[in-house]
mmCIF file with all atom_site columns, C-alpha atoms and ligand atoms in Angstrom:
data_model
loop_
_atom_site.group_PDB
_atom_site.id
_atom_site.type_symbol
_atom_site.label_atom_id
_atom_site.label_alt_id
_atom_site.label_comp_id
_atom_site.label_asym_id
_atom_site.label_entity_id
_atom_site.label_seq_id
_atom_site.pdbx_PDB_ins_code
_atom_site.Cartn_x
_atom_site.Cartn_y
_atom_site.Cartn_z
_atom_site.occupancy
_atom_site.B_iso_or_equiv
_atom_site.pdbx_formal_charge
_atom_site.auth_seq_id
_atom_site.auth_comp_id
_atom_site.auth_asym_id
_atom_site.auth_atom_id
_atom_site.pdbx_PDB_model_num
ATOM   1   C  CA  . MET A 1 1   ? 84.880  87.995  49.178 1.00 65.00 ? 1   MET A CA  1
ATOM   2   C  CA  . PHE A 1 2   ? 83.382  84.710  47.993 1.00 62.00 ? 2   PHE A CA  1
ATOM   3   C  CA  . ILE A 1 3   ? 79.769  85.694  47.269 1.00 70.00 ? 3   ILE A CA  1
ATOM   4   C  CA  . ASN A 1 4   ? 78.551  84.010  44.067 1.00 76.00 ? 4   ASN A CA  1
ATOM   5   C  CA  . GLN A 1 5   ? 82.088  83.517  42.837 1.00 86.00 ? 5   GLN A CA  1
ATOM   6   C  CA  . MET A 1 6   ? 82.211  83.120  39.074 1.00 89.00 ? 6   MET A CA  1
ATOM   7   C  CA  . ASN A 1 7   ? 84.570  83.590  36.150 1.00 90.00 ? 7   ASN A CA  1
ATOM   8   C  CA  . ILE A 1 8   ? 84.395  86.074  33.261 1.00 91.00 ? 8   ILE A CA  1
ATOM   9   C  CA  . LYS A 1 9   ? 82.956  83.521  30.821 1.00 91.00 ? 9   LYS A CA  1
ATOM   10  C  CA  . ASN A 1 10  ? 80.075  82.752  33.236 1.00 88.00 ? 10  ASN A CA  1
ATOM   11  C  CA  . LEU A 1 11  ? 79.506  86.470  33.785 1.00 86.00 ? 11  LEU A CA  1
ATOM   12  C  CA  . LEU A 1 12  ? 79.260  87.238  30.070 1.00 85.00 ? 12  LEU A CA  1
ATOM   13  C  CA  . GLU A 1 13  ? 77.199  84.184  29.184 1.00 82.00 ? 13  GLU A CA  1
ATOM   14  C  CA  . SER A 1 14  ? 74.827  84.058  32.157 1.00 75.00 ? 14  SER A CA  1
ATOM   15  C  CA  . ASP A 1 15  ? 71.178  83.982  31.287 1.00 70.00 ? 15  ASP A CA  1
ATOM   16  C  CA  . TRP A 1 16  ? 69.676  85.982  34.149 1.00 66.00 ? 16  TRP A CA  1
ATOM   17  C  CA  . SER A 1 17  ? 66.117  85.469  35.270 1.00 66.00 ? 17  SER A CA  1
ATOM   18  C  CA  . ALA A 1 18  ? 63.764  88.334  34.407 1.00 65.00 ? 18  ALA A CA  1
ATOM   19  C  CA  . ASP A 1 19  ? 62.679  88.545  38.078 1.00 68.00 ? 19  ASP A CA  1
ATOM   20  C  CA  . ILE A 1 20  ? 66.131  89.507  39.361 1.00 67.00 ? 20  ILE A CA  1
ATOM   21  C  CA  . GLN A 1 21  ? 66.440  93.228  40.111 1.00 69.00 ? 21  GLN A CA  1
ATOM   22  C  CA  . GLU A 1 22  ? 69.994  93.181  41.372 1.00 76.00 ? 22  GLU A CA  1
ATOM   23  C  CA  . CYS A 1 23  ? 72.620  90.520  41.744 1.00 82.00 ? 23  CYS A CA  1
ATOM   24  C  CA  . ILE A 1 24  ? 75.964  90.485  43.547 1.00 88.00 ? 24  ILE A CA  1
ATOM   25  C  CA  . VAL A 1 25  ? 78.830  88.409  42.187 1.00 90.00 ? 25  VAL A CA  1
ATOM   26  C  CA  . THR A 1 26  ? 82.561  88.237  42.842 1.00 93.00 ? 26  THR A CA  1
ATOM   27  C  CA  . ILE A 1 27  ? 85.187  87.592  40.197 1.00 94.00 ? 27  ILE A CA  1
ATOM   28  C  CA  . ARG A 1 28  ? 88.908  87.080  40.560 1.00 93.00 ? 28  ARG A CA  1
ATOM   29  C  CA  . SER A 1 29  ? 90.752  88.534  37.585 1.00 95.00 ? 29  SER A CA  1
ATOM   30  C  CA  . LYS A 1 30  ? 93.810  90.479  36.499 1.00 96.00 ? 30  LYS A CA  1
ATOM   31  C  CA  . ILE A 1 31  ? 93.830  94.124  35.403 1.00 97.00 ? 31  ILE A CA  1
ATOM   32  C  CA  . THR A 1 32  ? 95.600  94.111  32.043 1.00 97.00 ? 32  THR A CA  1
ATOM   33  C  CA  . ASP A 1 33  ? 95.194  97.712  30.936 1.00 95.00 ? 33  ASP A CA  1
ATOM   34  C  CA  . ILE A 1 34  ? 93.703  101.100 31.807 1.00 95.00 ? 34  ILE A CA  1
ATOM   35  C  CA  . ILE A 1 35  ? 91.344  102.419 29.143 1.00 92.00 ? 35  ILE A CA  1
ATOM   36  C  CA  . ASN A 1 36  ? 92.053  106.121 28.898 1.00 88.00 ? 36  ASN A CA  1
ATOM   37  C  CA  . TYR A 1 37  ? 89.502  106.865 26.202 1.00 87.00 ? 37  TYR A CA  1
ATOM   38  C  CA  . PHE A 1 38  ? 87.106  108.239 28.852 1.00 83.00 ? 38  PHE A CA  1
ATOM   39  C  CA  . ARG A 1 39  ? 89.952  109.663 31.019 1.00 88.00 ? 39  ARG A CA  1
ATOM   40  C  CA  . TRP A 1 40  ? 90.604  108.354 34.519 1.00 93.00 ? 40  TRP A CA  1
ATOM   41  C  CA  . TYR A 1 41  ? 88.688  111.069 36.355 1.00 93.00 ? 41  TYR A CA  1
ATOM   42  C  CA  . TYR A 1 42  ? 85.724  113.391 36.147 1.00 93.00 ? 42  TYR A CA  1
ATOM   43  C  CA  . ILE A 1 43  ? 84.967  116.760 37.691 1.00 93.00 ? 43  ILE A CA  1
ATOM   44  C  CA  . SER A 1 44  ? 82.187  116.701 40.241 1.00 94.00 ? 44  SER A CA  1
ATOM   45  C  CA  . CYS A 1 45  ? 80.202  119.257 42.190 1.00 95.00 ? 45  CYS A CA  1
ATOM   46  C  CA  . ASN A 1 46  ? 81.349  119.545 45.818 1.00 93.00 ? 46  ASN A CA  1
ATOM   47  C  CA  . VAL A 1 47  ? 77.725  119.936 46.943 1.00 94.00 ? 47  VAL A CA  1
ATOM   48  C  CA  . CYS A 1 48  ? 75.808  117.207 45.107 1.00 94.00 ? 48  CYS A CA  1
ATOM   49  C  CA  . SER A 1 49  ? 78.691  115.099 43.642 1.00 90.00 ? 49  SER A CA  1
ATOM   50  C  CA  . LYS A 1 50  ? 77.166  115.183 40.137 1.00 92.00 ? 50  LYS A CA  1
ATOM   51  C  CA  . LYS A 1 51  ? 79.445  115.252 37.112 1.00 93.00 ? 51  LYS A CA  1
ATOM   52  C  CA  . MET A 1 52  ? 80.064  118.676 35.578 1.00 93.00 ? 52  MET A CA  1
ATOM   53  C  CA  . THR A 1 53  ? 81.437  119.822 32.246 1.00 90.00 ? 53  THR A CA  1
ATOM   54  C  CA  . PRO A 1 54  ? 83.443  123.063 32.190 1.00 88.00 ? 54  PRO A CA  1
ATOM   55  C  CA  . ALA A 1 55  ? 82.053  125.923 30.135 1.00 88.00 ? 55  ALA A CA  1
ATOM   56  C  CA  . ASN A 1 56  ? 83.791  129.272 29.606 1.00 87.00 ? 56  ASN A CA  1
ATOM   57  C  CA  . GLY A 1 57  ? 86.198  128.707 32.476 1.00 86.00 ? 57  GLY A CA  1
ATOM   58  C  CA  . VAL A 1 58  ? 83.505  127.925 35.072 1.00 91.00 ? 58  VAL A CA  1
ATOM   59  C  CA  . TYR A 1 59  ? 81.870  124.706 36.240 1.00 93.00 ? 59  TYR A CA  1
ATOM   60  C  CA  . PRO A 1 60  ? 78.102  124.983 36.022 1.00 94.00 ? 60  PRO A CA  1
ATOM   61  C  CA  . CYS A 1 61  ? 76.296  122.300 38.059 1.00 95.00 ? 61  CYS A CA  1
ATOM   62  C  CA  . LEU A 1 62  ? 73.070  121.470 36.242 1.00 93.00 ? 62  LEU A CA  1
ATOM   63  C  CA  . ASN A 1 63  ? 71.763  119.703 39.327 1.00 94.00 ? 63  ASN A CA  1
ATOM   64  C  CA  . CYS A 1 64  ? 72.324  122.598 41.781 1.00 94.00 ? 64  CYS A CA  1
ATOM   65  C  CA  . ASN A 1 65  ? 71.525  125.060 39.000 1.00 94.00 ? 65  ASN A CA  1
ATOM   66  C  CA  . LYS A 1 66  ? 74.510  127.321 39.742 1.00 94.00 ? 66  LYS A CA  1
ATOM   67  C  CA  . ASP A 1 67  ? 78.249  127.551 39.135 1.00 94.00 ? 67  ASP A CA  1
ATOM   68  C  CA  . CYS A 1 68  ? 80.295  125.345 41.412 1.00 94.00 ? 68  CYS A CA  1
ATOM   69  C  CA  . LYS A 1 69  ? 82.967  127.257 43.319 1.00 91.00 ? 69  LYS A CA  1
ATOM   70  C  CA  . PHE A 1 70  ? 84.942  124.224 44.503 1.00 92.00 ? 70  PHE A CA  1
ATOM   71  C  CA  . PRO A 1 71  ? 84.907  121.578 41.773 1.00 93.00 ? 71  PRO A CA  1
ATOM   72  C  CA  . LEU A 1 72  ? 86.362  118.237 42.876 1.00 93.00 ? 72  LEU A CA  1
ATOM   73  C  CA  . VAL A 1 73  ? 88.306  115.670 40.864 1.00 93.00 ? 73  VAL A CA  1
ATOM   74  C  CA  . LYS A 1 74  ? 86.945  112.134 41.304 1.00 95.00 ? 74  LYS A CA  1
ATOM   75  C  CA  . TYR A 1 75  ? 88.065  108.765 39.986 1.00 95.00 ? 75  TYR A CA  1
ATOM   76  C  CA  . LYS A 1 76  ? 86.253  106.921 37.237 1.00 94.00 ? 76  LYS A CA  1
ATOM   77  C  CA  . ILE A 1 77  ? 88.748  104.396 35.938 1.00 95.00 ? 77  ILE A CA  1
ATOM   78  C  CA  . HIS A 1 78  ? 87.860  102.006 33.122 1.00 94.00 ? 78  HIS A CA  1
ATOM   79  C  CA  . VAL A 1 79  ? 90.009  98.890  33.371 1.00 95.00 ? 79  VAL A CA  1
ATOM   80  C  CA  . LYS A 1 80  ? 90.454  95.891  31.083 1.00 95.00 ? 80  LYS A CA  1
ATOM   81  C  CA  . VAL A 1 81  ? 90.393  92.630  33.009 1.00 96.00 ? 81  VAL A CA  1
ATOM   82  C  CA  . GLU A 1 82  ? 90.941  89.000  32.141 1.00 95.00 ? 82  GLU A CA  1
ATOM   83  C  CA  . ASP A 1 83  ? 91.050  85.549  33.698 1.00 95.00 ? 83  ASP A CA  1
ATOM   84  C  CA  . ASN A 1 84  ? 91.735  82.202  32.054 1.00 95.00 ? 84  ASN A CA  1
ATOM   85  C  CA  . THR A 1 85  ? 88.176  82.083  30.657 1.00 95.00 ? 85  THR A CA  1
ATOM   86  C  CA  . GLY A 1 86  ? 87.804  85.485  28.996 1.00 94.00 ? 86  GLY A CA  1
ATOM   87  C  CA  . LYS A 1 87  ? 88.169  89.260  28.932 1.00 93.00 ? 87  LYS A CA  1
ATOM   88  C  CA  . THR A 1 88  ? 85.913  92.176  29.790 1.00 92.00 ? 88  THR A CA  1
ATOM   89  C  CA  . ALA A 1 89  ? 86.043  95.700  31.230 1.00 92.00 ? 89  ALA A CA  1
ATOM   90  C  CA  . PHE A 1 90  ? 85.087  97.063  34.657 1.00 93.00 ? 90  PHE A CA  1
ATOM   91  C  CA  . VAL A 1 91  ? 84.607  100.594 35.957 1.00 93.00 ? 91  VAL A CA  1
ATOM   92  C  CA  . LEU A 1 92  ? 86.145  101.686 39.275 1.00 95.00 ? 92  LEU A CA  1
ATOM   93  C  CA  . PHE A 1 93  ? 84.396  104.676 40.783 1.00 93.00 ? 93  PHE A CA  1
ATOM   94  C  CA  . ASN A 1 94  ? 85.849  107.090 43.291 1.00 94.00 ? 94  ASN A CA  1
ATOM   95  C  CA  . ASP A 1 95  ? 85.509  105.282 46.640 1.00 93.00 ? 95  ASP A CA  1
ATOM   96  C  CA  . VAL A 1 96  ? 86.699  101.923 45.289 1.00 95.00 ? 96  VAL A CA  1
ATOM   97  C  CA  . ALA A 1 97  ? 89.656  103.414 43.375 1.00 95.00 ? 97  ALA A CA  1
ATOM   98  C  CA  . GLU A 1 98  ? 90.700  105.718 46.216 1.00 95.00 ? 98  GLU A CA  1
ATOM   99  C  CA  . LYS A 1 99  ? 90.849  102.820 48.661 1.00 93.00 ? 99  LYS A CA  1
ATOM   100 C  CA  . ILE A 1 100 ? 93.082  100.680 46.467 1.00 93.00 ? 100 ILE A CA  1
ATOM   101 C  CA  . LEU A 1 101 ? 95.307  103.571 45.280 1.00 95.00 ? 101 LEU A CA  1
ATOM   102 C  CA  . ASP A 1 102 ? 95.546  105.091 48.764 1.00 95.00 ? 102 ASP A CA  1
ATOM   103 C  CA  . ILE A 1 103 ? 95.385  108.659 47.460 1.00 95.00 ? 103 ILE A CA  1
ATOM   104 C  CA  . SER A 1 104 ? 92.433  110.853 46.530 1.00 95.00 ? 104 SER A CA  1
ATOM   105 C  CA  . ALA A 1 105 ? 91.911  111.672 42.848 1.00 94.00 ? 105 ALA A CA  1
ATOM   106 C  CA  . HIS A 1 106 ? 92.075  115.357 43.754 1.00 90.00 ? 106 HIS A CA  1
ATOM   107 C  CA  . LYS A 1 107 ? 95.542  115.010 45.317 1.00 92.00 ? 107 LYS A CA  1
ATOM   108 C  CA  . LEU A 1 108 ? 96.817  112.818 42.488 1.00 92.00 ? 108 LEU A CA  1
ATOM   109 C  CA  . PHE A 1 109 ? 95.504  115.267 39.890 1.00 90.00 ? 109 PHE A CA  1
ATOM   110 C  CA  . ASN A 1 110 ? 97.196  118.212 41.621 1.00 88.00 ? 110 ASN A CA  1
ATOM   111 C  CA  . LYS A 1 111 ? 100.510 116.348 41.682 1.00 86.00 ? 111 LYS A CA  1
ATOM   112 C  CA  . LEU A 1 112 ? 100.521 116.110 37.891 1.00 83.00 ? 112 LEU A CA  1
ATOM   113 C  CA  . SER A 1 113 ? 101.744 118.876 35.679 1.00 72.00 ? 113 SER A CA  1
ATOM   114 C  CA  . SER A 1 114 ? 99.138  120.399 33.372 1.00 64.00 ? 114 SER A CA  1
ATOM   115 C  CA  . LEU A 1 115 ? 100.965 118.839 30.421 1.00 56.00 ? 115 LEU A CA  1
ATOM   116 C  CA  . ASP A 1 116 ? 100.544 115.231 31.439 1.00 61.00 ? 116 ASP A CA  1
ATOM   117 C  CA  . ASN A 1 117 ? 97.134  115.175 33.108 1.00 58.00 ? 117 ASN A CA  1
ATOM   118 C  CA  . ASN A 1 118 ? 95.678  113.632 29.956 1.00 69.00 ? 118 ASN A CA  1
ATOM   119 C  CA  . ASP A 1 119 ? 97.840  110.553 30.431 1.00 83.00 ? 119 ASP A CA  1
ATOM   120 C  CA  . VAL A 1 120 ? 97.137  107.848 32.961 1.00 90.00 ? 120 VAL A CA  1
ATOM   121 C  CA  . PRO A 1 121 ? 99.325  108.563 36.022 1.00 92.00 ? 121 PRO A CA  1
ATOM   122 C  CA  . ALA A 1 122 ? 101.974 105.921 36.738 1.00 92.00 ? 122 ALA A CA  1
ATOM   123 C  CA  . HIS A 1 123 ? 100.333 105.276 40.114 1.00 93.00 ? 123 HIS A CA  1
ATOM   124 C  CA  . ILE A 1 124 ? 97.119  104.119 38.383 1.00 95.00 ? 124 ILE A CA  1
ATOM   125 C  CA  . GLN A 1 125 ? 99.054  102.317 35.648 1.00 94.00 ? 125 GLN A CA  1
ATOM   126 C  CA  . SER A 1 126 ? 100.734 100.270 38.394 1.00 94.00 ? 126 SER A CA  1
ATOM   127 C  CA  . LEU A 1 127 ? 97.431  98.390  38.902 1.00 95.00 ? 127 LEU A CA  1
ATOM   128 C  CA  . CYS A 1 128 ? 98.103  96.584  35.602 1.00 96.00 ? 128 CYS A CA  1
ATOM   129 C  CA  . GLY A 1 129 ? 99.327  93.029  35.949 1.00 96.00 ? 129 GLY A CA  1
ATOM   130 C  CA  . LYS A 1 130 ? 97.786  92.655  39.413 1.00 95.00 ? 130 LYS A CA  1
ATOM   131 C  CA  . ASP A 1 131 ? 95.099  90.212  40.479 1.00 94.00 ? 131 ASP A CA  1
ATOM   132 C  CA  . PHE A 1 132 ? 92.077  91.427  42.407 1.00 94.00 ? 132 PHE A CA  1
ATOM   133 C  CA  . ILE A 1 133 ? 88.770  90.084  43.601 1.00 94.00 ? 133 ILE A CA  1
ATOM   134 C  CA  . PHE A 1 134 ? 86.069  92.330  42.200 1.00 95.00 ? 134 PHE A CA  1
ATOM   135 C  CA  . LYS A 1 135 ? 82.630  92.539  43.737 1.00 94.00 ? 135 LYS A CA  1
ATOM   136 C  CA  . LEU A 1 136 ? 80.105  93.559  41.085 1.00 91.00 ? 136 LEU A CA  1
ATOM   137 C  CA  . THR A 1 137 ? 76.596  94.683  41.816 1.00 84.00 ? 137 THR A CA  1
ATOM   138 C  CA  . LEU A 1 138 ? 74.783  93.855  38.603 1.00 81.00 ? 138 LEU A CA  1
ATOM   139 C  CA  . ASN A 1 139 ? 71.799  96.086  37.982 1.00 74.00 ? 139 ASN A CA  1
ATOM   140 C  CA  . SER A 1 140 ? 68.893  95.848  35.561 1.00 68.00 ? 140 SER A CA  1
ATOM   141 C  CA  . TYR A 1 141 ? 71.038  97.378  32.767 1.00 68.00 ? 141 TYR A CA  1
ATOM   142 C  CA  . ASN A 1 142 ? 73.522  94.530  33.028 1.00 69.00 ? 142 ASN A CA  1
ATOM   143 C  CA  . LEU A 1 143 ? 70.955  91.826  33.695 1.00 65.00 ? 143 LEU A CA  1
ATOM   144 C  CA  . LYS A 1 144 ? 68.180  92.621  31.241 1.00 62.00 ? 144 LYS A CA  1
ATOM   145 C  CA  . GLU A 1 145 ? 69.659  94.872  28.599 1.00 63.00 ? 145 GLU A CA  1
ATOM   146 C  CA  . GLY A 1 146 ? 72.919  92.953  28.500 1.00 59.00 ? 146 GLY A CA  1
ATOM   147 C  CA  . LEU A 1 147 ? 75.089  96.056  28.890 1.00 61.00 ? 147 LEU A CA  1
ATOM   148 C  CA  . LYS A 1 148 ? 78.637  95.095  29.727 1.00 68.00 ? 148 LYS A CA  1
ATOM   149 C  CA  . ASN A 1 149 ? 79.281  98.221  31.744 1.00 72.00 ? 149 ASN A CA  1
ATOM   150 C  CA  . PHE A 1 150 ? 80.177  96.418  34.953 1.00 87.00 ? 150 PHE A CA  1
ATOM   151 C  CA  . THR A 1 151 ? 80.621  98.694  37.945 1.00 89.00 ? 151 THR A CA  1
ATOM   152 C  CA  . VAL A 1 152 ? 82.842  97.466  40.748 1.00 93.00 ? 152 VAL A CA  1
ATOM   153 C  CA  . SER A 1 153 ? 81.298  97.999  44.179 1.00 91.00 ? 153 SER A CA  1
ATOM   154 C  CA  . LYS A 1 154 ? 84.227  96.614  46.172 1.00 92.00 ? 154 LYS A CA  1
ATOM   155 C  CA  . LEU A 1 155 ? 87.747  95.399  45.567 1.00 91.00 ? 155 LEU A CA  1
ATOM   156 C  CA  . TRP A 1 156 ? 90.019  93.052  47.505 1.00 90.00 ? 156 TRP A CA  1
ATOM   157 C  CA  . ILE A 1 157 ? 93.602  91.944  47.122 1.00 89.00 ? 157 ILE A CA  1
ATOM   158 C  CA  . PRO A 1 158 ? 93.416  88.127  46.988 1.00 87.00 ? 158 PRO A CA  1
ATOM   159 C  CA  . TYR A 1 159 ? 94.572  86.423  50.150 1.00 78.00 ? 159 TYR A CA  1
ATOM   160 C  CA  . GLU A 1 160 ? 95.913  83.114  48.843 1.00 72.00 ? 160 GLU A CA  1
ATOM   161 C  CA  . LYS A 1 161 ? 95.464  81.185  52.112 1.00 71.00 ? 161 LYS A CA  1
ATOM   162 C  CA  . LEU A 1 162 ? 91.802  82.185  52.367 1.00 71.00 ? 162 LEU A CA  1
ATOM   163 C  CA  . GLU A 1 163 ? 91.243  81.401  48.671 1.00 70.00 ? 163 GLU A CA  1
ATOM   164 C  CA  . LEU A 1 164 ? 92.701  77.920  49.162 1.00 70.00 ? 164 LEU A CA  1
ATOM   165 C  CA  . GLU A 1 165 ? 90.619  77.288  52.289 1.00 73.00 ? 165 GLU A CA  1
ATOM   166 C  CA  . TYR A 1 166 ? 87.477  78.324  50.410 1.00 71.00 ? 166 TYR A CA  1
ATOM   167 C  CA  . LYS A 1 167 ? 88.346  76.015  47.500 1.00 72.00 ? 167 LYS A CA  1
ATOM   168 C  CA  . LEU A 1 168 ? 88.937  73.081  49.866 1.00 74.00 ? 168 LEU A CA  1
ATOM   169 C  CA  . MET A 1 169 ? 85.709  73.816  51.743 1.00 75.00 ? 169 MET A CA  1
ATOM   170 C  CA  . LYS A 1 170 ? 83.782  73.859  48.453 1.00 73.00 ? 170 LYS A CA  1
ATOM   171 C  CA  . GLU A 1 171 ? 85.328  70.538  47.375 1.00 73.00 ? 171 GLU A CA  1
ATOM   172 C  CA  . LYS A 1 172 ? 84.511  69.030  50.786 1.00 73.00 ? 172 LYS A CA  1
ATOM   173 C  CA  . LYS A 1 173 ? 80.896  70.138  50.441 1.00 72.00 ? 173 LYS A CA  1
ATOM   174 C  CA  . VAL A 1 174 ? 80.647  68.496  46.997 1.00 69.00 ? 174 VAL A CA  1
ATOM   175 C  CA  . LEU A 1 175 ? 82.142  65.302  48.437 1.00 66.00 ? 175 LEU A CA  1
ATOM   176 C  CA  . GLN A 1 176 ? 79.740  65.328  51.391 1.00 70.00 ? 176 GLN A CA  1
ATOM   177 C  CA  . TYR A 1 177 ? 76.822  65.846  49.019 1.00 67.00 ? 177 TYR A CA  1
ATOM   178 C  CA  . SER A 1 178 ? 77.959  62.977  46.761 1.00 66.00 ? 178 SER A CA  1
ATOM   179 C  CA  . LEU A 1 179 ? 78.373  60.686  49.772 1.00 64.00 ? 179 LEU A CA  1
ATOM   180 C  CA  . LEU A 1 180 ? 74.951  61.636  51.074 1.00 69.00 ? 180 LEU A CA  1
ATOM   181 C  CA  . LYS A 1 181 ? 73.460  61.017  47.648 1.00 71.00 ? 181 LYS A CA  1
ATOM   182 C  CA  . PHE A 1 182 ? 74.997  57.545  47.607 1.00 68.00 ? 182 PHE A CA  1
ATOM   183 C  CA  . VAL A 1 183 ? 74.405  56.590  51.255 1.00 71.00 ? 183 VAL A CA  1
ATOM   184 C  CA  . MET A 1 184 ? 70.828  57.809  51.709 1.00 72.00 ? 184 MET A CA  1
ATOM   185 C  CA  . PRO A 1 185 ? 69.067  55.622  49.068 1.00 72.00 ? 185 PRO A CA  1
ATOM   186 C  CA  . ASN A 1 186 ? 70.966  52.556  50.309 1.00 76.00 ? 186 ASN A CA  1
ATOM   187 C  CA  . PHE A 1 187 ? 70.067  53.376  53.897 1.00 74.00 ? 187 PHE A CA  1
ATOM   188 C  CA  . ILE A 1 188 ? 66.379  53.727  53.011 1.00 76.00 ? 188 ILE A CA  1
ATOM   189 C  CA  . TYR A 1 189 ? 66.536  50.443  51.073 1.00 78.00 ? 189 TYR A CA  1
ATOM   190 C  CA  . PHE A 1 190 ? 68.112  48.750  54.106 1.00 76.00 ? 190 PHE A CA  1
ATOM   191 C  CA  . ILE A 1 191 ? 65.521  50.151  56.569 1.00 78.00 ? 191 ILE A CA  1
ATOM   192 C  CA  . ASN A 1 192 ? 62.720  49.074  54.242 1.00 79.00 ? 192 ASN A CA  1
ATOM   193 C  CA  . HIS A 1 193 ? 64.017  45.534  54.229 1.00 80.00 ? 193 HIS A CA  1
ATOM   194 C  CA  . ILE A 1 194 ? 64.459  45.409  58.025 1.00 79.00 ? 194 ILE A CA  1
ATOM   195 C  CA  . PHE A 1 195 ? 60.876  46.567  58.539 1.00 76.00 ? 195 PHE A CA  1
ATOM   196 C  CA  . GLY A 1 196 ? 59.624  44.203  55.874 1.00 79.00 ? 196 GLY A CA  1
ATOM   197 C  CA  . TYR A 1 197 ? 61.389  41.319  57.568 1.00 75.00 ? 197 TYR A CA  1
ATOM   198 C  CA  . TRP A 1 198 ? 60.173  42.385  61.041 1.00 78.00 ? 198 TRP A CA  1
ATOM   199 C  CA  . PHE A 1 199 ? 56.592  42.666  59.769 1.00 74.00 ? 199 PHE A CA  1
ATOM   200 C  CA  . TYR A 1 200 ? 56.877  39.246  58.168 1.00 74.00 ? 200 TYR A CA  1
ATOM   201 C  CA  . MET A 1 201 ? 58.237  37.720  61.414 1.00 74.00 ? 201 MET A CA  1
ATOM   202 C  CA  . CYS A 1 202 ? 55.439  39.294  63.489 1.00 74.00 ? 202 CYS A CA  1
ATOM   203 C  CA  . ARG A 1 203 ? 52.828  37.707  61.281 1.00 70.00 ? 203 ARG A CA  1
ATOM   204 C  CA  . LEU A 1 204 ? 54.271  34.230  61.761 1.00 65.00 ? 204 LEU A CA  1
HETATM 205 ZN ZN1 . ZN  B 2 .   ? 75.735  120.317 42.377 1.00 68.37 ? 301 ZN  B ZN1 1
#
């Protein structure tokens, strides 16, 4: 929940090292809108889970090389997010979205009438205005090619008490470090003088 916590500005402006293959970060932000340009779902093959495009009333799976008899509806929700440092967009894939919405995409899709399945269902729309902690697994596309297509690998509802404890712990660590930075040189200086004095006394 607190791995490499950063804000949106840091995420967008980070200059990642060329050696990094994959990087995990967490960001707390608010979902402000659902982008329906790409729809909120896709049709997948029930055997290999690959995306399929309908053709002539059937669903040919190019991966299995045959028509799929039981096509499944899966989530792929593009959301706009923002915090007090900036705005960006994340993608919630099936497992992540299903967990937070507590209903499978297939069930939700079947509940809708054929007329309104192009709109974003109210159940998904209800995510707007809510704060979440997003875990992003940044891959080489994000890190090296700078693509802002951030895929969410996990999602949590913020637990304020834990957030506060983490913040306090972080501040305490900074304080301890500052104290150590101040105390250690003085301590070494003091020890040096004691030994110097002792050495001087021994020689007398
Ligand atoms: Zn398939």
